[in-house]
Short mmCIF file of C-alpha atoms and ligand atoms in Angstrom, two decimals:
data_model
loop_
_atom_site.label_atom_id
_atom_site.label_comp_id
_atom_site.label_asym_id
_atom_site.label_seq_id
_atom_site.Cartn_x
_atom_site.Cartn_y
_atom_site.Cartn_z
CA MET A 833 55.92 101.09 139.00
CA ALA A 834 53.60 103.00 141.86
CA ARG A 835 53.68 101.41 145.32
CA LEU A 836 50.64 99.10 145.75
CA PRO A 837 49.21 98.52 149.19
CA GLU A 838 50.48 95.71 150.76
CA GLY A 839 48.52 92.61 149.96
CA THR A 840 46.79 94.29 146.77
CA LEU A 841 48.80 91.38 144.34
CA MET A 842 47.71 88.33 146.66
CA GLN A 843 44.19 89.67 146.22
CA ARG A 844 44.27 89.92 142.75
CA ALA A 845 45.90 86.55 142.57
CA ALA A 846 43.22 85.02 145.08
CA THR A 847 40.32 86.43 142.60
CA GLY A 848 41.87 85.07 139.80
CA LEU A 849 42.20 81.73 141.55
CA ALA A 850 38.54 81.69 142.63
CA ALA A 851 37.27 82.43 139.51
CA VAL A 852 39.10 79.47 137.89
CA CYS A 853 37.96 77.44 140.65
CA ALA A 854 34.31 78.73 140.14
CA ASP A 855 34.15 77.71 136.63
CA LEU A 856 35.49 74.19 137.24
CA LEU A 857 32.89 73.60 139.91
CA GLY A 858 29.94 75.14 137.85
CA ARG A 859 27.58 75.44 140.82
CA VAL A 860 29.54 76.95 143.76
CA TYR A 861 26.91 76.78 146.58
CA GLY A 862 27.14 73.43 148.20
CA ARG A 863 30.41 72.32 147.17
CA ARG A 864 33.07 70.90 149.23
CA VAL A 865 36.39 72.70 148.72
CA VAL A 866 39.65 71.45 150.40
CA LEU A 867 42.62 73.84 150.80
CA LEU A 868 46.00 72.51 150.95
CA VAL A 869 47.82 75.45 152.86
CA GLY A 870 51.66 75.85 153.34
CA SER A 871 53.36 78.12 155.57
CA GLY A 872 54.32 80.68 152.61
CA ASP A 873 52.35 83.11 150.50
CA ASN A 874 51.40 80.30 148.15
CA GLY A 875 49.13 79.18 151.25
CA GLY A 876 47.82 83.06 151.50
CA ASP A 877 46.53 82.93 147.90
CA ALA A 878 44.38 79.63 148.48
CA LEU A 879 43.07 81.04 151.90
CA TYR A 880 41.62 84.13 150.27
CA ALA A 881 40.29 82.10 147.09
CA GLY A 882 38.65 79.91 149.88
CA GLU A 883 37.48 82.89 151.40
CA ARG A 884 35.78 83.98 148.14
CA LEU A 885 34.22 80.50 147.40
CA ALA A 886 32.92 80.25 150.96
CA ARG A 887 31.37 83.49 150.43
CA ARG A 888 29.43 82.24 147.69
CA GLY A 889 28.10 79.38 149.79
CA ALA A 890 30.82 76.57 149.49
CA TRP A 891 31.84 74.27 152.20
CA VAL A 892 35.60 75.34 152.58
CA GLY A 893 37.98 73.51 154.66
CA ALA A 894 41.51 74.43 155.26
CA VAL A 895 44.36 71.54 155.88
CA THR A 896 47.37 73.49 157.29
CA ALA A 897 50.52 71.90 156.75
CA GLY A 898 53.45 74.04 157.86
CA ALA A 899 54.54 75.27 161.34
CA ARG A 900 53.27 78.59 160.31
CA THR A 901 49.89 79.46 158.54
CA HIS A 902 49.25 82.90 156.54
CA GLU A 903 47.51 84.57 159.69
CA ALA A 904 45.42 87.65 157.90
CA GLY A 905 44.31 84.96 155.22
CA LEU A 906 43.11 82.40 157.90
CA ARG A 907 41.23 85.04 159.56
CA ALA A 908 39.54 85.97 155.95
CA LEU A 909 38.73 82.07 155.53
CA LEU A 910 37.17 81.44 159.00
CA GLU A 911 35.26 85.05 159.14
CA ALA A 912 33.76 84.01 155.61
CA GLY A 913 32.27 80.52 157.42
CA GLY A 914 35.54 78.30 156.42
CA ARG A 915 37.26 75.90 158.63
CA VAL A 916 40.26 74.28 159.57
CA VAL A 917 39.95 70.41 159.02
CA ASP A 918 42.23 67.41 159.24
CA ARG A 919 43.67 65.72 156.28
CA SER A 920 40.69 62.82 156.08
CA ALA A 921 38.83 65.86 154.27
CA ILE A 922 40.74 65.33 151.36
CA ALA A 923 39.15 62.37 150.08
CA GLU A 924 35.61 63.79 149.96
CA ALA A 925 36.25 67.30 148.57
CA ASP A 926 35.04 68.13 145.16
CA LEU A 927 37.59 70.23 144.54
CA ILE A 928 41.40 70.60 145.97
CA ILE A 929 43.42 73.87 145.84
CA ASP A 930 47.08 73.44 146.27
CA GLY A 931 48.57 76.16 147.90
CA LEU A 932 51.65 74.15 149.40
CA VAL A 933 54.34 75.62 147.95
CA GLY A 934 54.87 78.02 144.91
CA ILE A 935 58.16 79.98 143.62
CA GLY A 936 59.34 79.91 147.20
CA ALA A 937 60.11 76.09 147.49
CA SER A 938 63.40 74.53 147.81
CA GLY A 939 64.00 70.96 147.02
CA ALA A 940 61.79 67.74 147.30
CA LEU A 941 58.69 68.39 149.03
CA ARG A 942 59.11 67.79 152.68
CA GLU A 943 56.83 65.81 154.86
CA PRO A 944 53.88 66.41 155.52
CA TYR A 945 53.64 68.24 152.27
CA ALA A 946 54.63 65.33 150.58
CA GLY A 947 52.31 62.62 151.67
CA LEU A 948 49.44 65.49 151.48
CA ALA A 949 50.48 65.71 147.64
CA GLU A 950 49.81 61.96 147.50
CA GLU A 951 46.38 61.83 149.08
CA ALA A 952 45.34 64.86 147.05
CA ASN A 953 46.31 62.87 143.48
CA ALA A 954 44.59 59.83 144.71
CA ALA A 955 41.38 61.69 145.84
CA ARG A 956 38.40 61.89 143.52
CA GLY A 957 38.25 65.76 143.53
CA ALA A 958 39.84 67.85 140.58
CA ILE A 959 43.19 69.91 141.88
CA VAL A 960 43.37 73.22 140.76
CA ALA A 961 47.46 74.18 141.87
CA VAL A 962 48.20 77.67 142.84
CA ASP A 963 51.20 79.27 140.56
CA VAL A 964 52.86 75.76 140.19
CA PRO A 965 52.01 72.35 141.15
CA SER A 966 53.71 71.71 144.60
CA GLY A 967 56.72 69.54 144.02
CA VAL A 968 57.52 71.27 140.53
CA ASP A 969 60.31 73.49 140.59
CA ALA A 970 59.06 76.51 139.01
CA SER A 971 62.05 77.45 137.37
CA SER A 972 63.27 74.17 135.64
CA GLY A 973 60.38 72.16 135.57
CA ARG A 974 62.25 69.47 137.71
CA VAL A 975 60.52 67.16 139.87
CA ALA A 976 62.78 66.01 142.85
CA GLY A 977 59.94 63.85 144.58
CA ALA A 978 56.33 63.76 145.23
CA ALA A 979 54.19 66.39 143.25
CA VAL A 980 50.88 67.36 142.83
CA ARG A 981 48.90 66.22 139.54
CA ALA A 982 46.99 69.32 138.83
CA ARG A 983 43.83 69.49 136.45
CA VAL A 984 44.58 73.28 136.11
CA THR A 985 47.35 75.70 137.19
CA VAL A 986 46.33 79.11 138.00
CA THR A 987 49.97 81.11 137.58
CA MET A 988 50.33 84.53 138.83
CA GLY A 989 51.78 87.18 136.71
CA ALA A 990 53.91 85.17 134.51
CA TYR A 991 54.40 81.89 132.72
CA LYS A 992 56.98 79.97 134.96
CA THR A 993 59.49 78.01 132.85
CA GLY A 994 58.53 75.05 135.00
CA LEU A 995 54.89 74.96 133.85
CA LEU A 996 56.16 74.77 129.97
CA VAL A 997 59.03 72.33 130.35
CA ASP A 998 58.75 68.39 131.52
CA PRO A 999 58.51 66.82 133.75
CA GLY A 1000 56.71 69.72 135.36
CA ALA A 1001 54.49 70.66 132.35
CA ALA A 1002 53.22 67.11 132.32
CA VAL A 1003 51.80 67.74 135.73
CA ALA A 1004 51.01 71.00 135.34
CA GLY A 1005 47.48 70.35 133.55
CA GLU A 1006 45.90 73.32 131.81
CA VAL A 1007 47.88 76.57 132.82
CA GLU A 1008 45.94 79.73 133.38
CA LEU A 1009 47.53 82.83 133.77
CA VAL A 1010 46.38 85.85 136.03
CA ASP A 1011 47.41 88.93 135.48
CA ILE A 1012 48.01 90.50 138.40
CA GLY A 1013 49.39 93.93 137.13
CA LEU A 1014 53.03 93.13 136.78
CA GLY A 1015 52.75 93.08 132.95
CA ALA A 1016 52.16 89.70 131.32
CA TYR A 1017 55.65 88.17 131.73
CA LEU A 1018 58.11 88.43 134.36
CA PRO A 1019 60.91 87.53 131.88
CA ASP A 1020 63.54 84.84 132.86
CA PRO A 1021 66.26 86.00 130.31
CA ASP A 1022 67.51 82.28 129.98
CA VAL A 1023 64.27 81.00 128.42
CA ALA A 1024 62.06 82.03 125.70
CA ALA A 1025 59.06 80.83 123.77
CA LEU A 1026 58.23 81.65 120.27
CA THR A 1027 54.64 83.16 119.27
CA ALA A 1028 53.02 82.50 116.00
CA ASN A 1029 53.67 86.10 115.28
CA ASP A 1030 57.56 85.49 115.79
CA VAL A 1031 57.19 82.35 113.56
CA ASP A 1032 55.54 84.53 110.82
CA ASP A 1033 58.16 87.04 110.91
CA LEU A 1034 60.96 84.43 110.73
CA LEU A 1035 59.88 82.37 108.11
CA PRO A 1036 61.33 83.00 104.41
CA ARG A 1037 58.82 83.89 101.74
CA PRO A 1038 59.54 83.38 97.92
CA GLY A 1039 59.65 86.84 96.46
CA LYS A 1040 59.43 87.91 92.74
CA GLU A 1041 63.02 86.85 91.60
CA SER A 1042 62.99 83.45 93.45
CA ASP A 1043 63.39 80.28 91.71
CA LYS A 1044 64.12 77.01 93.04
CA TYR A 1045 67.57 77.23 93.45
CA ARG A 1046 67.45 80.70 95.34
CA ARG A 1047 64.83 79.26 97.29
CA GLY A 1048 67.13 76.61 98.99
CA VAL A 1049 67.94 73.20 97.74
CA LEU A 1050 67.99 70.56 100.88
CA GLY A 1051 70.07 67.52 100.35
CA VAL A 1052 69.01 64.29 102.49
CA ALA A 1053 71.07 61.45 103.34
CA ALA A 1054 68.72 59.36 104.91
CA GLY A 1055 67.18 55.79 104.81
CA GLY A 1056 68.77 52.57 104.27
CA ASP A 1057 67.52 48.68 103.48
CA VAL A 1058 65.96 48.22 106.51
CA PHE A 1059 64.24 51.86 106.99
CA THR A 1060 63.30 53.14 103.50
CA GLY A 1061 60.38 54.90 105.11
CA ALA A 1062 62.67 57.25 107.17
CA ALA A 1063 64.02 58.87 104.04
CA VAL A 1064 60.34 58.93 102.48
CA LEU A 1065 59.01 60.75 105.52
CA ALA A 1066 62.15 63.01 105.43
CA VAL A 1067 61.62 64.19 102.14
CA GLY A 1068 58.21 64.86 102.58
CA GLY A 1069 58.87 67.01 105.53
CA ALA A 1070 61.47 68.78 103.37
CA LEU A 1071 58.86 69.44 100.54
CA ARG A 1072 56.14 70.86 102.74
CA GLY A 1073 58.54 72.90 104.70
CA GLY A 1074 59.53 74.99 101.72
CA ALA A 1075 62.89 73.68 100.15
CA GLY A 1076 62.73 75.13 96.71
CA MET A 1077 64.11 71.40 95.30
CA VAL A 1078 64.92 68.42 97.34
CA ARG A 1079 68.17 66.30 96.78
CA TYR A 1080 67.98 62.65 97.91
CA ALA A 1081 71.05 60.77 97.89
CA GLY A 1082 71.31 57.01 99.06
CA ARG A 1083 71.30 53.19 98.57
CA ARG A 1084 68.92 51.54 95.77
CA ALA A 1085 65.73 50.53 98.35
CA PRO A 1086 65.14 54.11 99.84
CA ALA A 1087 65.79 55.70 96.63
CA ASP A 1088 63.30 53.70 94.55
CA GLN A 1089 60.74 54.22 97.38
CA VAL A 1090 61.40 58.18 97.30
CA ARG A 1091 61.40 58.24 93.85
CA ALA A 1092 57.88 56.43 93.91
CA HIS A 1093 56.66 58.70 96.63
CA TRP A 1094 58.12 62.20 95.34
CA PRO A 1095 58.43 62.71 91.83
CA GLU A 1096 59.26 66.35 93.11
CA ALA A 1097 62.73 65.34 94.55
CA VAL A 1098 65.74 64.82 92.36
CA VAL A 1099 67.33 61.34 93.25
CA THR A 1100 70.74 60.33 93.16
CA LEU A 1101 71.57 56.72 93.38
CA LEU A 1102 75.02 56.08 95.48
CA ASP A 1103 77.16 53.62 94.48
CA GLU A 1104 79.77 54.88 96.82
CA PRO A 1105 79.29 56.32 100.14
CA SER A 1106 80.20 59.89 98.99
CA VAL A 1107 77.83 62.97 98.02
CA GLU A 1108 80.68 64.61 96.27
CA HIS A 1109 78.66 64.18 92.61
CA VAL A 1110 75.32 65.13 94.02
CA GLY A 1111 75.08 68.65 93.04
CA ARG A 1112 74.85 71.89 94.96
CA VAL A 1113 73.06 72.19 98.13
CA GLN A 1114 72.14 74.95 100.75
CA ALA A 1115 71.86 72.47 103.56
CA TRP A 1116 71.85 68.83 104.26
CA VAL A 1117 69.70 66.50 106.46
CA LEU A 1118 71.69 63.57 107.70
CA GLY A 1119 70.69 60.24 109.29
CA PRO A 1120 66.96 59.12 109.52
CA GLY A 1121 66.89 55.39 108.78
CA LEU A 1122 70.42 55.46 107.47
CA GLY A 1123 71.90 52.80 109.63
CA VAL A 1124 75.02 52.54 111.36
CA ASP A 1125 77.58 50.43 109.36
CA ARG A 1126 80.69 51.28 107.55
CA TRP A 1127 79.13 52.53 104.76
CA ALA A 1128 76.66 54.76 106.78
CA HIS A 1129 79.83 55.84 108.46
CA GLU A 1130 81.29 57.14 105.26
CA LEU A 1131 78.57 58.80 104.11
CA ALA A 1132 78.27 60.68 107.00
CA ALA A 1133 82.02 61.72 107.11
CA SER A 1134 81.50 62.96 103.32
CA VAL A 1135 78.23 65.13 104.25
CA LEU A 1136 80.06 66.67 107.03
CA ALA A 1137 82.81 67.45 105.28
CA SER A 1138 80.65 69.79 102.98
CA ASN A 1139 80.75 73.23 103.96
CA VAL A 1140 76.94 73.84 104.18
CA PRO A 1141 75.11 73.69 107.43
CA VAL A 1142 73.94 69.91 108.21
CA LEU A 1143 71.01 68.61 110.44
CA ILE A 1144 71.82 65.40 112.28
CA ASP A 1145 69.15 63.10 113.26
CA ALA A 1146 68.47 59.50 114.41
CA ASP A 1147 71.26 57.01 113.07
CA GLY A 1148 73.47 60.16 112.41
CA LEU A 1149 73.57 60.47 115.84
CA THR A 1150 74.52 57.19 116.76
CA LEU A 1151 77.46 57.41 114.38
CA VAL A 1152 78.79 61.01 115.70
CA ALA A 1153 78.40 59.72 119.33
CA GLU A 1154 80.90 56.98 118.42
CA ASP A 1155 83.01 59.15 116.49
CA ARG A 1156 82.59 62.44 117.92
CA GLY A 1157 85.31 63.73 115.58
CA LEU A 1158 83.09 64.10 113.00
CA LEU A 1159 81.36 67.17 114.42
CA ARG A 1160 84.76 69.36 114.10
CA ARG A 1161 83.68 71.32 111.13
CA GLU A 1162 83.63 74.98 110.26
CA ALA A 1163 79.80 75.46 109.24
CA PRO A 1164 77.19 75.05 111.78
CA VAL A 1165 75.78 71.74 113.13
CA LEU A 1166 72.16 71.30 114.43
CA ILE A 1167 71.35 67.94 116.38
CA THR A 1168 67.98 66.65 116.70
CA PRO A 1169 67.85 63.87 119.32
CA HIS A 1170 65.54 62.51 122.09
CA ALA A 1171 66.71 61.91 125.32
CA GLY A 1172 68.09 58.53 124.86
CA GLU A 1173 70.12 60.00 122.30
CA LEU A 1174 71.29 62.93 123.97
CA ALA A 1175 72.41 60.06 126.73
CA ARG A 1176 74.66 58.47 124.36
CA LEU A 1177 76.02 61.75 122.97
CA LEU A 1178 76.68 62.91 126.38
CA ARG A 1179 77.81 59.58 128.07
CA ALA A 1180 74.89 60.48 130.98
CA ASP A 1181 71.77 58.82 132.22
CA ARG A 1182 68.60 58.84 130.08
CA ASP A 1183 66.74 59.29 133.41
CA ASP A 1184 69.05 62.46 134.44
CA ILE A 1185 67.95 63.75 131.01
CA GLU A 1186 64.14 63.41 131.38
CA ALA A 1187 64.78 64.80 135.04
CA ALA A 1188 66.35 68.03 134.20
CA ARG A 1189 65.93 68.80 130.16
CA LEU A 1190 66.86 72.19 130.44
CA ASP A 1191 70.10 71.59 132.16
CA HIS A 1192 70.99 68.91 129.81
CA VAL A 1193 70.25 70.67 126.74
CA ARG A 1194 72.41 73.75 127.47
CA ARG A 1195 75.32 71.38 128.48
CA ALA A 1196 75.11 69.85 125.09
CA ALA A 1197 75.17 72.77 123.20
CA ALA A 1198 78.03 74.16 125.32
CA GLU A 1199 80.12 70.70 125.38
CA LEU A 1200 79.67 70.06 121.61
CA GLY A 1201 79.68 73.28 120.30
CA VAL A 1202 76.08 72.72 118.30
CA THR A 1203 72.65 73.72 118.27
CA VAL A 1204 70.69 71.10 120.22
CA LEU A 1205 67.04 70.32 119.54
CA LEU A 1206 65.95 67.98 122.15
CA LYS A 1207 62.85 66.17 121.32
CA GLY A 1208 60.28 65.34 123.84
CA SER A 1209 56.69 66.16 125.08
CA THR A 1210 58.24 69.65 125.27
CA THR A 1211 60.74 70.08 122.68
CA VAL A 1212 63.68 72.73 123.67
CA VAL A 1213 66.37 74.19 121.64
CA ALA A 1214 69.47 75.20 123.18
CA GLU A 1215 72.71 77.11 121.57
CA ASP A 1216 75.70 78.58 123.55
CA ALA A 1217 74.89 82.19 124.62
CA ARG A 1218 71.28 82.12 123.72
CA PRO A 1219 67.90 81.54 125.54
CA VAL A 1220 66.62 78.20 125.49
CA ARG A 1221 63.70 77.97 123.34
CA VAL A 1222 60.89 76.04 124.70
CA ASN A 1223 58.14 74.90 121.72
CA THR A 1224 54.62 75.45 122.91
CA THR A 1225 52.99 73.67 120.07
CA GLY A 1226 52.66 70.20 119.72
CA THR A 1227 50.28 67.20 121.18
CA SER A 1228 50.79 63.66 122.77
CA TRP A 1229 49.53 62.06 119.60
CA LEU A 1230 52.57 63.10 117.98
CA ALA A 1231 54.60 60.34 119.80
CA ALA A 1232 54.33 58.15 116.94
CA GLY A 1233 56.74 56.23 114.40
CA GLY A 1234 58.61 58.54 111.74
CA THR A 1235 57.21 61.83 113.09
CA GLY A 1236 61.12 62.70 113.74
CA ASP A 1237 61.61 62.09 110.47
CA VAL A 1238 59.29 64.41 109.26
CA LEU A 1239 60.88 66.95 111.52
CA SER A 1240 64.42 66.75 110.35
CA GLY A 1241 62.87 67.52 106.61
CA VAL A 1242 61.13 70.42 107.92
CA ALA A 1243 63.88 71.93 110.09
CA GLY A 1244 66.22 71.29 106.87
CA ALA A 1245 64.15 72.89 104.93
CA LEU A 1246 64.13 75.91 106.58
CA LEU A 1247 68.10 75.71 107.10
CA ALA A 1248 68.39 75.25 103.35
CA GLN A 1249 66.25 78.53 103.10
CA GLY A 1250 68.65 80.45 104.95
CA LEU A 1251 67.65 80.38 108.43
CA SER A 1252 69.97 79.93 111.24
CA CYS A 1253 70.19 76.84 113.29
CA TYR A 1254 68.75 78.19 116.36
CA ASP A 1255 65.79 79.85 114.11
CA ALA A 1256 65.35 76.71 111.76
CA ALA A 1257 64.98 74.48 114.79
CA SER A 1258 62.82 76.51 116.91
CA CYS A 1259 60.49 77.28 113.73
CA GLY A 1260 60.84 73.76 112.51
CA ALA A 1261 59.33 72.55 116.21
CA PHE A 1262 56.61 74.96 116.06
CA LEU A 1263 55.19 74.35 112.68
CA HIS A 1264 55.66 70.72 113.17
CA GLY A 1265 53.96 70.44 116.76
CA LEU A 1266 51.32 72.78 115.19
CA ALA A 1267 51.08 70.26 112.06
CA GLY A 1268 50.64 67.48 114.55
CA ARG A 1269 47.59 69.11 116.49
CA LEU A 1270 45.87 70.00 112.83
CA ALA A 1271 46.31 66.28 111.72
CA ALA A 1272 45.51 64.43 114.85
CA ASP A 1273 42.39 66.55 115.87
CA GLY A 1274 41.90 64.27 118.84
CA ALA A 1275 42.61 61.24 117.19
CA PRO A 1276 45.64 59.13 116.36
CA LEU A 1277 47.66 60.24 113.59
CA ALA A 1278 50.68 58.93 111.02
CA ALA A 1279 53.71 60.72 110.43
CA ALA A 1280 52.83 61.32 106.82
CA ASP A 1281 49.49 62.85 108.14
CA VAL A 1282 51.89 65.54 110.05
CA ALA A 1283 53.99 66.20 106.57
CA ALA A 1284 50.61 66.81 104.85
CA ALA A 1285 49.62 69.20 107.23
CA VAL A 1286 52.68 71.64 107.42
CA PRO A 1287 51.31 73.89 104.95
CA ALA A 1288 47.98 74.46 106.87
CA ALA A 1289 50.54 75.17 109.97
CA ILE A 1290 51.98 77.82 108.18
CA ARG A 1291 48.80 79.28 106.65
CA ALA A 1292 47.77 79.23 110.45
CA VAL A 1293 50.45 81.43 111.47
CA THR A 1294 50.70 83.55 108.77
CA SER A 1295 46.97 84.39 109.66
CA ALA A 1296 47.32 84.83 113.37
CA GLY A 1297 47.66 88.51 112.80
CA PRO A 1298 50.13 90.79 115.01
N1 NAX B 1350 55.64 87.64 144.74
C1 NAX B 1350 54.87 88.05 144.37
O1 NAX B 1350 54.63 88.89 144.22
C2 NAX B 1350 53.46 87.43 144.45
C3 NAX B 1350 53.37 85.96 145.34
N2 NAX B 1350 52.36 85.38 145.23
C4 NAX B 1350 52.31 84.20 145.91
O2 NAX B 1350 53.32 84.06 146.87
C5 NAX B 1350 53.81 82.58 146.22
C6 NAX B 1350 55.34 82.90 146.71
O3 NAX B 1350 55.47 82.86 148.45
P1 NAX B 1350 56.52 82.27 149.39
O4 NAX B 1350 57.84 83.52 149.01
O5 NAX B 1350 56.05 82.82 150.65
O6 NAX B 1350 57.14 81.02 149.20
P2 NAX B 1350 55.87 79.67 149.20
O7 NAX B 1350 54.98 80.03 149.54
O8 NAX B 1350 56.25 79.46 147.56
O9 NAX B 1350 56.85 78.65 149.90
C7 NAX B 1350 57.81 78.94 151.02
C8 NAX B 1350 57.26 78.74 152.14
O10 NAX B 1350 57.40 76.96 151.95
C9 NAX B 1350 58.22 76.20 152.92
N3 NAX B 1350 59.05 75.56 152.05
C10 NAX B 1350 60.00 75.74 150.99
N4 NAX B 1350 60.41 74.44 150.31
C11 NAX B 1350 59.74 73.26 150.84
C12 NAX B 1350 59.65 71.89 150.66
N5 NAX B 1350 60.53 71.17 149.83
N6 NAX B 1350 59.08 71.23 151.44
C13 NAX B 1350 58.19 71.79 152.53
N7 NAX B 1350 57.93 73.39 152.74
C14 NAX B 1350 58.90 74.07 152.06
C15 NAX B 1350 59.28 77.57 153.25
O11 NAX B 1350 59.62 76.92 154.66
C16 NAX B 1350 58.42 78.71 153.39
O12 NAX B 1350 57.58 78.56 154.46
C17 NAX B 1350 53.81 82.40 144.80
O13 NAX B 1350 54.29 81.15 144.42
C18 NAX B 1350 52.23 83.02 144.70
O14 NAX B 1350 51.73 81.68 144.95
C19 NAX B 1350 50.92 85.78 145.20
O15 NAX B 1350 50.77 85.77 146.26
C20 NAX B 1350 51.06 87.21 144.23
C21 NAX B 1350 52.14 88.02 144.26
K1 K B 1351 51.24 75.24 144.82
#
């Protein structure tokens, strides 16, 4: 890269930041903007953006929080008519620019930074965070103490992992990337996100010589006398996810429900907890609504004794948490826990997992020797020696009963069609998240709607274009 004059990157960052702020304000002239300025270059970005807004007629006040302040940035702000103010100005601001700390932060916010973050959160003005919301660890999404809750985060040069992974993602608001001329991505080699084009490339498509068997047969061992719906939803997800055929195996009550909802599925009523006579499948989904009694345990053992990939979810995870020996098998295993289920599997604390999802999903993959899809408001997929894939689709409306059963069906169908656990999990999460958005469209959804929207999600990635 050719050498850039010192400060060029910061000027580009400030220009992008000021443009986003001006958009958010609508009219700049006469509006009150307060800058929270830390001692590093993150504060410098805020000061130069403040200079630009002051030149357009905004009232701009800087609250300087550190022992030092970016000297040239402060001079520029003062020359443009801005001023240094005390923290009481925060409450009256129309817009607050958070330049306390960026990627140079370490550990929980110290005082006075932490208190300023809380005051900004309590104020009426919208907050624009510079690079990352202060208090969020840019490389992991960890929040160790107080953190700014931003309306918009303007991030420089690259999407930081901490903006994609909770709890950081939850406080970042909308994320706007400013290209400062370093290329759009400064790759963190340990984290990746699939795009619609990646998913399009990975998705299996039926060819001329395909028949239902060659397209992939998925076995579903799910549902019990209590949770019959889980079986219906998992089979629905599997059919919409492109399995050539779905074989359902289970007890009377869920089997009757599956038959009634899905005449396409081949149903085997099990008298014994064994799948020996179910017929050939290329992969299994095990666990949604299955129960955790002795019968369920034996059925799980029978499924896991097969030589095809198995996706384990829900009650299946409770069963393997009690008997980890079930996971010892040759063929691949994909587990799809939420934080509580992973806590039981790792004998860890649920809150610790929520606070450091990347660390725990990596640990689970390494310790259990399986592929792990950790569900949550950001879903992450880990496999030993591969980058963690962070899912960028999804919507909070997906936090509804039964959506996880649909996900296991969709990802299971991709496994049966020959994708690896890693690709099936990450493509499954992508399509499921997108289907959730399409189904919700700003309003509550039911899990069955998500399954119904999976084909539209597949069409959307196919037509996304290169
Ligand atoms: N690196 C680059 O190429 C560019 C960086 N830019 C900006 O520069 C930022 C990074 O600047 P710096 O490296 O100066 O670091 P920061 O400004 O992110 O933070 C470092 C300062 O914060 C203090 N600090 C660290 N942890 C703290 C804590 N927990 N509580 C209170 N204070 C704490 C440190 O003592 C240090 O003075 C980026 O986030 C971005 O905003 C942009 O100007 C564009 C170009
Ligand atoms: K910041």
